[in-house]
PDB file of C-alpha atoms in Angstrom:
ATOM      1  CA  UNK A   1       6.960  26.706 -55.105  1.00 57.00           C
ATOM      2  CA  UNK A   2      10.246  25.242 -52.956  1.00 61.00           C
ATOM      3  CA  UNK A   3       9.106  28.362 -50.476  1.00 59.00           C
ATOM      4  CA  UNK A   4       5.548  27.542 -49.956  1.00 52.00           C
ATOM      5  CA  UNK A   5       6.099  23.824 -49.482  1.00 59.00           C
ATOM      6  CA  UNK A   6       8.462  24.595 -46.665  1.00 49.00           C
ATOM      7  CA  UNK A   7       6.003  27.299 -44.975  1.00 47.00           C
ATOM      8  CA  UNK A   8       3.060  24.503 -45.457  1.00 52.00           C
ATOM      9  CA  UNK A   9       5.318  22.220 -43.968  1.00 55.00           C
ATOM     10  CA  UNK A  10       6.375  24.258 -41.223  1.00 48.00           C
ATOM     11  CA  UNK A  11       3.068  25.749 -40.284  1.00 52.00           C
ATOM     12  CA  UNK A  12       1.491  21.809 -40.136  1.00 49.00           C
ATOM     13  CA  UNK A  13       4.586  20.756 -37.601  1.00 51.00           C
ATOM     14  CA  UNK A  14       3.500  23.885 -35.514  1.00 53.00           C
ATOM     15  CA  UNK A  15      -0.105  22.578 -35.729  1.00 50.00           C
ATOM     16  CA  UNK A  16       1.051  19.075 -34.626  1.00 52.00           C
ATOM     17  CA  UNK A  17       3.409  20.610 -31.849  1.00 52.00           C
ATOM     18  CA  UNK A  18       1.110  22.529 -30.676  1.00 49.00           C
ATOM     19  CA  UNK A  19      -1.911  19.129 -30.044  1.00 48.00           C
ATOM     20  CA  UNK A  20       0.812  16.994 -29.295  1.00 49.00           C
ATOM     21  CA  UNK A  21       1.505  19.344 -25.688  1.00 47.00           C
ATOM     22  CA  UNK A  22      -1.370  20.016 -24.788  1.00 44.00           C
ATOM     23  CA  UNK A  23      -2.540  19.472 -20.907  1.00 45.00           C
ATOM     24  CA  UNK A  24      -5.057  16.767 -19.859  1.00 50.00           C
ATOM     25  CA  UNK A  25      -8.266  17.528 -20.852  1.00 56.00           C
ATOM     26  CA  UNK A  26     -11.095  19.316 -18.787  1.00 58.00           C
ATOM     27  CA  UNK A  27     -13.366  17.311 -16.615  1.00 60.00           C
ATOM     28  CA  UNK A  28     -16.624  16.921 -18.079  1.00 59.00           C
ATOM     29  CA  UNK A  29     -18.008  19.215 -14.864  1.00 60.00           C
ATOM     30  CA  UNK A  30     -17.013  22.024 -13.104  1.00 60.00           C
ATOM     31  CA  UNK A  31     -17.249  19.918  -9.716  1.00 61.00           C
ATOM     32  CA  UNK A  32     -19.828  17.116  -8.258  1.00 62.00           C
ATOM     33  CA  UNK A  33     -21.911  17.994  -5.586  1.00 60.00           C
ATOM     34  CA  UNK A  34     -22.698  15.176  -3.606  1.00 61.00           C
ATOM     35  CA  UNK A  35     -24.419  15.755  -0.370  1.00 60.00           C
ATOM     36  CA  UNK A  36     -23.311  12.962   1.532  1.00 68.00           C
ATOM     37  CA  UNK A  37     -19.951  12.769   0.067  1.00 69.00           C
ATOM     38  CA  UNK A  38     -18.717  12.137   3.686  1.00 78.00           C
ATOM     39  CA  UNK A  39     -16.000   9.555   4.873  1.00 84.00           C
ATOM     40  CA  UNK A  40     -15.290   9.788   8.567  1.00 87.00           C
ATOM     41  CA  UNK A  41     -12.958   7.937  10.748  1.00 88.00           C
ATOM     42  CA  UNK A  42      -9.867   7.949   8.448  1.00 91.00           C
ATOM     43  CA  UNK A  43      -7.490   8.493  11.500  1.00 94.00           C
ATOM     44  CA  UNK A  44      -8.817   5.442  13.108  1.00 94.00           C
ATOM     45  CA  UNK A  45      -6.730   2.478  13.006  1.00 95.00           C
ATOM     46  CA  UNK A  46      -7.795  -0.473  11.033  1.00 96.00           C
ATOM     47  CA  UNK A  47      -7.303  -4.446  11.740  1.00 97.00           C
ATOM     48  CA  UNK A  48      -3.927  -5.566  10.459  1.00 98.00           C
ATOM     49  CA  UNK A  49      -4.500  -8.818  12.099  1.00 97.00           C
ATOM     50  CA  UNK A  50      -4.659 -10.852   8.127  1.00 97.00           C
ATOM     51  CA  UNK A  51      -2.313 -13.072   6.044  1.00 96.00           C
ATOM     52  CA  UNK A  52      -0.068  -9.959   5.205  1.00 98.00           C
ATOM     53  CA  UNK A  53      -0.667  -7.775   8.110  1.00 98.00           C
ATOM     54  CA  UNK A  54      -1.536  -4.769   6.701  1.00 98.00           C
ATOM     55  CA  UNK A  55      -5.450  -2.877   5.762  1.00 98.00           C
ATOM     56  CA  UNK A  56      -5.552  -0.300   3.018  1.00 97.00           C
ATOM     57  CA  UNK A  57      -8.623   2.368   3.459  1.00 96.00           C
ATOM     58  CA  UNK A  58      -8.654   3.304  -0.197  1.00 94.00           C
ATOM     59  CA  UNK A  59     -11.017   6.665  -0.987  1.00 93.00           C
ATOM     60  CA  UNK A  60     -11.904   6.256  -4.302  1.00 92.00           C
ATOM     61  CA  UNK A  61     -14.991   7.563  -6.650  1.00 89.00           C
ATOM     62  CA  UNK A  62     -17.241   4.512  -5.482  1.00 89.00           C
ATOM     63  CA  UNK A  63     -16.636   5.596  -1.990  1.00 89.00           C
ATOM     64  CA  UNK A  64     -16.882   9.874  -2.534  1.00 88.00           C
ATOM     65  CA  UNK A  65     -19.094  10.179  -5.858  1.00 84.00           C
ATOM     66  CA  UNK A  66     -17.777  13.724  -5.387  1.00 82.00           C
ATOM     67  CA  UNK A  67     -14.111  12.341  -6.960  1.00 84.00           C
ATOM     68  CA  UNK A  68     -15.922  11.935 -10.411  1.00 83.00           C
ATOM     69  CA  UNK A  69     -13.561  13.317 -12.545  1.00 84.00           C
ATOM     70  CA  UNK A  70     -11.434  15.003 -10.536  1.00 87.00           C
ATOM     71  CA  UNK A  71      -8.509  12.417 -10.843  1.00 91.00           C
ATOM     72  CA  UNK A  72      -7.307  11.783  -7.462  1.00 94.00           C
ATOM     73  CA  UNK A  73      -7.859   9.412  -4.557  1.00 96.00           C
ATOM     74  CA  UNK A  74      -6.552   9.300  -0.895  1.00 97.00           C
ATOM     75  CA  UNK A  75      -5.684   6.099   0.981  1.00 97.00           C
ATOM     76  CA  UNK A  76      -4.965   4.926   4.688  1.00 98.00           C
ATOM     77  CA  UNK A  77      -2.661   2.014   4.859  1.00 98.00           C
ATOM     78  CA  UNK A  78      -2.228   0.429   8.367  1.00 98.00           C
ATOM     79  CA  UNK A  79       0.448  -1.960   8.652  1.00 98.00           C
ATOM     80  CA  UNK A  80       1.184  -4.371  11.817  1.00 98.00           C
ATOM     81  CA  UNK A  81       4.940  -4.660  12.943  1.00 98.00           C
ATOM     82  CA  UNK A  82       6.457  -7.006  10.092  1.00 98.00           C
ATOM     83  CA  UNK A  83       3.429  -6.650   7.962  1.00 98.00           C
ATOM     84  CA  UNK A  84       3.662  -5.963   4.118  1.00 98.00           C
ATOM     85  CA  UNK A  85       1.506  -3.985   1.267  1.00 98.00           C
ATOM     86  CA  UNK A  86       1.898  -7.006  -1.177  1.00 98.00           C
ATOM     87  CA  UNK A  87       3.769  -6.509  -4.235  1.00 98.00           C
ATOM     88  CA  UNK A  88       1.151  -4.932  -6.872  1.00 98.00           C
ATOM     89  CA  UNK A  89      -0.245  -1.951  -9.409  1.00 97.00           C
ATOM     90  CA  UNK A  90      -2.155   0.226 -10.215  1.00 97.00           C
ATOM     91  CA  UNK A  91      -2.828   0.213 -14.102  1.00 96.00           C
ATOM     92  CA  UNK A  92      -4.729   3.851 -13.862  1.00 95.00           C
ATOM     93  CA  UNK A  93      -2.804   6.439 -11.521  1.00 96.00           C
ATOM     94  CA  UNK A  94       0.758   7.206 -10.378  1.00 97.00           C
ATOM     95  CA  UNK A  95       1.165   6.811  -5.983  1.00 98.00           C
ATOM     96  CA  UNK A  96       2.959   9.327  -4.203  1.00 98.00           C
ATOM     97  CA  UNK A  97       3.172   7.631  -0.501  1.00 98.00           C
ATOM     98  CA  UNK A  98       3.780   9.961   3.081  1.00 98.00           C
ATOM     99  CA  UNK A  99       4.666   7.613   6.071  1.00 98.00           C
ATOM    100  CA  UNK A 100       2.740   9.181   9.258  1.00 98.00           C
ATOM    101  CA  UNK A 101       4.096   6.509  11.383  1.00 98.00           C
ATOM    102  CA  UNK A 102       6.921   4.193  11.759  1.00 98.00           C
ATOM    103  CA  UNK A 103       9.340   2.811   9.303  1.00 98.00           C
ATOM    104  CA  UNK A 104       8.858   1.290   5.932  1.00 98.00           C
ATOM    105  CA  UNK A 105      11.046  -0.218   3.257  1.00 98.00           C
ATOM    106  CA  UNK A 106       9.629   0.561  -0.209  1.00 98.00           C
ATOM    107  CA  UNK A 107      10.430   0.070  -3.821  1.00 98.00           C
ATOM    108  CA  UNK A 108       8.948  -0.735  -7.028  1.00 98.00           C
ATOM    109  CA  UNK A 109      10.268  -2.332 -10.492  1.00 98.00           C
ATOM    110  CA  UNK A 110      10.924  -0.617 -13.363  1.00 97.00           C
ATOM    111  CA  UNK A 111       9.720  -1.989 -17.011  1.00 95.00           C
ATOM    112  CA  UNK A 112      11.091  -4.919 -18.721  1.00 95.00           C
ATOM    113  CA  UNK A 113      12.510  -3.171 -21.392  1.00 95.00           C
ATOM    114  CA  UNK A 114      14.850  -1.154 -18.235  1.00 95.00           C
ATOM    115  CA  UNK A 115      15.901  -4.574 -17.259  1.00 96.00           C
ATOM    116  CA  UNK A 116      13.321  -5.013 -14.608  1.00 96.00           C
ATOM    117  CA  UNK A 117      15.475  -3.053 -11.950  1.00 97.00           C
ATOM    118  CA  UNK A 118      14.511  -2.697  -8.001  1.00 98.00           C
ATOM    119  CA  UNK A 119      13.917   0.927  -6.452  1.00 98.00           C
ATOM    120  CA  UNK A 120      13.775   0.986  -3.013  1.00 98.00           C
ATOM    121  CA  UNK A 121      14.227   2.987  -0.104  1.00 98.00           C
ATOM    122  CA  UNK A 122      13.616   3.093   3.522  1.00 98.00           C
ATOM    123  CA  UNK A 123      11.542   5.914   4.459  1.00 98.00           C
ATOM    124  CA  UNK A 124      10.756   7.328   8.683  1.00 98.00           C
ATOM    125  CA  UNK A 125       8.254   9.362   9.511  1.00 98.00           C
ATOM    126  CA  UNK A 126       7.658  12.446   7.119  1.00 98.00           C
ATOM    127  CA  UNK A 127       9.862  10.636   4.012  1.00 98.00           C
ATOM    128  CA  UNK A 128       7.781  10.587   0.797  1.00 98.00           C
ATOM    129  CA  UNK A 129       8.403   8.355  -2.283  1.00 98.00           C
ATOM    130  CA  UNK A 130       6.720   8.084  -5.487  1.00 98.00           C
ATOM    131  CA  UNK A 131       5.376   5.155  -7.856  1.00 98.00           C
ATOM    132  CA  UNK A 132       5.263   5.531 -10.979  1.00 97.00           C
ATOM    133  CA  UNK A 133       2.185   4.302 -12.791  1.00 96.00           C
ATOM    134  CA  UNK A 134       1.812   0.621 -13.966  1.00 96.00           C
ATOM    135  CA  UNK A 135       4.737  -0.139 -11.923  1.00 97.00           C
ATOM    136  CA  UNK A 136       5.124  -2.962  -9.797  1.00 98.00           C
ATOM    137  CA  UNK A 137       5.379  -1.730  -5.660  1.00 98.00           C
ATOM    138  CA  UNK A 138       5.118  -2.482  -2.079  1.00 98.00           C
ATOM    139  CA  UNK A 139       5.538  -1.713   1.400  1.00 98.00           C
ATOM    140  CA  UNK A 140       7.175  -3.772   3.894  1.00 98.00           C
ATOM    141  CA  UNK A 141       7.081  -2.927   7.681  1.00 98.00           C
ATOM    142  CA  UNK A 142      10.515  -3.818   9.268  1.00 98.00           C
ATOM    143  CA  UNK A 143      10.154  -2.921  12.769  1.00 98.00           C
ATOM    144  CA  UNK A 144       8.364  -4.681  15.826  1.00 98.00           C
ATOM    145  CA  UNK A 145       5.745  -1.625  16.068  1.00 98.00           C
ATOM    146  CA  UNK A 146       2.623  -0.913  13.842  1.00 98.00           C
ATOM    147  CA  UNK A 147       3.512   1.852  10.877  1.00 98.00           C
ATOM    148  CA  UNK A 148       0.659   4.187   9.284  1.00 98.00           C
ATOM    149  CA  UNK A 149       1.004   5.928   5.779  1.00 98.00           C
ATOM    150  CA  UNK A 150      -1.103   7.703   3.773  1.00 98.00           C
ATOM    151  CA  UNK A 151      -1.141   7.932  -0.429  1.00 98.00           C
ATOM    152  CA  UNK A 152      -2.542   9.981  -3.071  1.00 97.00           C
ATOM    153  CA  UNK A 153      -3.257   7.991  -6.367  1.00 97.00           C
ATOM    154  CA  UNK A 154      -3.680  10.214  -9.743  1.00 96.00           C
ATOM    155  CA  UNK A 155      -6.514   8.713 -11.045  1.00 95.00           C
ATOM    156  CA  UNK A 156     -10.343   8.721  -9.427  1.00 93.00           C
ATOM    157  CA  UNK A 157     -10.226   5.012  -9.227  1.00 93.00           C
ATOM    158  CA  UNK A 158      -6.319   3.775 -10.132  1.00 95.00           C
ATOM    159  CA  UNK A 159      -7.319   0.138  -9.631  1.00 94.00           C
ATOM    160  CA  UNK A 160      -5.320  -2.375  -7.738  1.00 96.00           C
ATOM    161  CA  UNK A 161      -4.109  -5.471  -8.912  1.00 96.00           C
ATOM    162  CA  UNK A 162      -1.937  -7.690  -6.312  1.00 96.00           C
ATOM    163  CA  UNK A 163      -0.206  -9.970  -8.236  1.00 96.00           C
ATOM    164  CA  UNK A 164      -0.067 -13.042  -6.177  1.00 95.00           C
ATOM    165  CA  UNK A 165      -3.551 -12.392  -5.821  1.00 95.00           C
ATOM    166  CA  UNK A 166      -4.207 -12.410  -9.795  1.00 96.00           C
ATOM    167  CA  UNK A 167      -1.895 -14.699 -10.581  1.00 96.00           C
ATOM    168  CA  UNK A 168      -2.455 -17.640  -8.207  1.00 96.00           C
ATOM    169  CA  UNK A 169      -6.060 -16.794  -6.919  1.00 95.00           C
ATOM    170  CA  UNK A 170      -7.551 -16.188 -10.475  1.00 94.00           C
ATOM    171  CA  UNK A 171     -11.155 -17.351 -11.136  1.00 94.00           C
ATOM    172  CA  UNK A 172     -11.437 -19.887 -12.955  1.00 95.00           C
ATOM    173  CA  UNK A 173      -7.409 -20.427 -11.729  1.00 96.00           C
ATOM    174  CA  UNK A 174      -4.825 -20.088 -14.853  1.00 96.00           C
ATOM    175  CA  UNK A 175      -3.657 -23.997 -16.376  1.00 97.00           C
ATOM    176  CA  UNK A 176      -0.639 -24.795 -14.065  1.00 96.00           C
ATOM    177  CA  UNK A 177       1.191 -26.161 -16.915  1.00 96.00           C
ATOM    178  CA  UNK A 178       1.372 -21.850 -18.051  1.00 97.00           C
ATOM    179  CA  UNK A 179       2.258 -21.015 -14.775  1.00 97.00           C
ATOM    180  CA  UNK A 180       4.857 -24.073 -14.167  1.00 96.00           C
ATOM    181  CA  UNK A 181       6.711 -22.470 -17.550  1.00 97.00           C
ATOM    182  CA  UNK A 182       6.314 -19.009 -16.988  1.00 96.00           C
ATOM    183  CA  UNK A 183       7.795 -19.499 -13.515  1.00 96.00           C
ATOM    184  CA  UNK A 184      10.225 -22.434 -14.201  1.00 97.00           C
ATOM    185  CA  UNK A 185       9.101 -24.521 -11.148  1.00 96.00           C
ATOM    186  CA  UNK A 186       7.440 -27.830 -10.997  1.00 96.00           C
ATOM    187  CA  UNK A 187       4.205 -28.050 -11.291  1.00 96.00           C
ATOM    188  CA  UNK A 188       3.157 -29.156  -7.872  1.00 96.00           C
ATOM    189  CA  UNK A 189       4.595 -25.818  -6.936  1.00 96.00           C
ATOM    190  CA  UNK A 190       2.153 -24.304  -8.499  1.00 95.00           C
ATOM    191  CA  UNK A 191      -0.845 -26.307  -7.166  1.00 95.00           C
ATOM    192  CA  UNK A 192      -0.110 -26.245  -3.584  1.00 95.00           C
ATOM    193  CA  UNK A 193      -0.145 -22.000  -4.457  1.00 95.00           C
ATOM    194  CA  UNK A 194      -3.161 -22.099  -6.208  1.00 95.00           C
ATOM    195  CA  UNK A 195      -4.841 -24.158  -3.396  1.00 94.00           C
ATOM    196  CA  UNK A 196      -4.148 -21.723  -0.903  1.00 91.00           C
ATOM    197  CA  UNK A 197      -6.390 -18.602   0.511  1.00 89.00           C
ATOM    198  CA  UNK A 198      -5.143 -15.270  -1.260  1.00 89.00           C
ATOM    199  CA  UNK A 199      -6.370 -12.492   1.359  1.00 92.00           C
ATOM    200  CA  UNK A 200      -7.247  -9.075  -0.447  1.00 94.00           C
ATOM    201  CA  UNK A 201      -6.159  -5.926   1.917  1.00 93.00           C
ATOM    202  CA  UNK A 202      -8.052  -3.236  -0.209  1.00 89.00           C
ATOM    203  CA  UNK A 203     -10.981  -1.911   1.454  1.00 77.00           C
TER     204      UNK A 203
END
């Protein structure tokens, strides 16, 4: 009896095994055609002149119906000199970043429960770095001339969420006495952010 226990057993942790690495699904259809599933113009430069001096051309299933269910996305992301993709995440798709022009200092921030620690690196033209999903990242231009990179996102529409963006621009705006604690400021700190214009670089 001993004997067929252990085959039982050992025949339902091959079952489990087995489910538990599997790959991703299928997509629900063999491919989308979409007859105007047509962006031009992504090597033309786009207006950095904003708040945080940068424009991000983001290619995503509401702009190429086509993408439905294929899980990726391309972006353009123009940056003027000294100008910055805000700190922020994408809750749906890993980032894997290619710098086509100029110089940019990168990095992202692992989990709390790593201890919250900074990656970074400075990449030139041709470097590539990687995000890992749900992470906190950004770009930072460091030179005096305009830098150009271009990203592929895992997901057919990762989302973005900049955090300043979220956190101080909500709608209706979060009770200042939360943010005050959570941020262990004074209070009027947190009203003369709230007050200001959050600009939104995702096109």
């Amino acid at each position: 009896m001993k004997g067929v226990q252990f085959l039982l057993s050992l025949a339902v942790l091959a079952l489990a095994t087995s489910i538990a690495s599997a790959s991703d699904p299928s997509p629900l259809q063999d491919f989308c055609v979409a007859v105007d599933d047509l962006f031009s113009g992504l090597n033309v430069p786009r207006d950095t002149n904003n708040p945080v001096g940068s424009n991000v051309t983001q290619l995503n299933v509401d702009k190429i119906p086509g993408l439905n269910t294929l899980g990726i996305t391309l972006a353009r992301i123009d940056y003027a000199p000294f100008g910055q993709n805000p700190p922020h995440t994408h809750p749906r798709g890993s980032e894997i970043v290619v710098v086509a022009k100029g110089t940019l200092y990168v990095g992202f921030v692992s989990s709390n429960q790593d201890e919250n620690r900074l990656f970074t690196k400075v990449l030139n033209e041709g470097d590539v770095f990687v995000f890992p999903m749900g992470m906190i990242h950004f770009q930072f231009n460091p030179r005096h001339i305009p830098a150009i990179a271009f990203a592929g996102l895992s997901s057919q529409n990762a989302g973005t969420i900049t955090i300043a963006n979220s956190v101080f621009g909500s709608d209706p705006s979060i009770n200042p006495d939360v943010l005050a604690k959570a941020f262990q400021v004074d209070k009027n700190v947190i009203d003369k952010l709230q007050k200001q214009f959050w600009y939104d670089n995702n096109n």
